[in-house]
Amino acid sequence: MSFLRALVAIFLPPLAVLDKGCGSILIVGLLTLCGWIPGIIAALIIVNRKY
């Protein structure tokens, strides 16, 4: 994970997971609406995943 990607995940969590698929965007978007911190955590986890 790059430093820029981590910053995007902290400030705009749904934007950080755009290339990971529609489901990831939806999950991170809903978590961000429920609370900013859960959205950040989910975005960082998804961005760090290696496939």
Short mmCIF file of C-alpha atoms in Angstrom, two decimals:
data_model
loop_
_atom_site.label_atom_id
_atom_site.label_comp_id
_atom_site.label_asym_id
_atom_site.label_seq_id
_atom_site.Cartn_x
_atom_site.Cartn_y
_atom_site.Cartn_z
CA MET A 1 0.00 0.00 0.00
CA SER A 2 1.38 3.37 -0.96
CA PHE A 3 1.41 6.41 1.27
CA LEU A 4 -0.92 8.28 -1.09
CA ARG A 5 -3.43 5.41 -1.06
CA ALA A 6 -3.38 5.38 2.76
CA LEU A 7 -4.09 9.11 2.86
CA VAL A 8 -7.01 8.71 0.46
CA ALA A 9 -8.34 5.85 2.61
CA ILE A 10 -8.22 8.08 5.68
CA PHE A 11 -9.83 11.17 4.15
CA LEU A 12 -12.15 9.64 1.49
CA PRO A 13 -12.60 5.93 2.27
CA PRO A 14 -14.99 5.03 -0.60
CA LEU A 15 -12.68 6.66 -3.14
CA ALA A 16 -9.75 4.51 -1.99
CA VAL A 17 -11.54 1.26 -2.90
CA LEU A 18 -12.86 2.25 -6.34
CA ASP A 19 -10.76 -0.33 -8.16
CA LYS A 20 -11.73 -3.17 -5.78
CA GLY A 21 -15.28 -3.63 -7.07
CA CYS A 22 -18.83 -2.49 -6.48
CA GLY A 23 -19.36 -4.52 -3.32
CA SER A 24 -16.35 -3.00 -1.61
CA ILE A 25 -17.46 0.51 -2.50
CA LEU A 26 -20.91 -0.18 -1.10
CA ILE A 27 -19.63 -1.67 2.15
CA VAL A 28 -17.13 1.11 2.76
CA GLY A 29 -19.71 3.75 1.80
CA LEU A 30 -22.28 2.39 4.24
CA LEU A 31 -19.72 2.09 7.02
CA THR A 32 -18.57 5.64 6.35
CA LEU A 33 -22.15 6.88 6.62
CA CYS A 34 -22.57 5.03 9.92
CA GLY A 35 -19.34 6.46 11.25
CA TRP A 36 -16.18 7.82 9.77
CA ILE A 37 -13.82 5.54 11.75
CA PRO A 38 -15.44 2.23 10.67
CA GLY A 39 -15.24 3.39 7.05
CA ILE A 40 -11.54 4.16 7.41
CA ILE A 41 -10.82 0.79 9.01
CA ALA A 42 -12.71 -1.10 6.30
CA ALA A 43 -11.00 0.87 3.52
CA LEU A 44 -7.54 0.23 4.96
CA ILE A 45 -8.27 -3.49 5.31
CA ILE A 46 -9.57 -3.75 1.73
CA VAL A 47 -6.69 -1.73 0.28
CA ASN A 48 -4.14 -3.90 2.14
CA ARG A 49 -5.64 -7.17 0.88
CA LYS A 50 -3.35 -9.06 -1.50
CA TYR A 51 -4.96 -11.20 -4.20
#
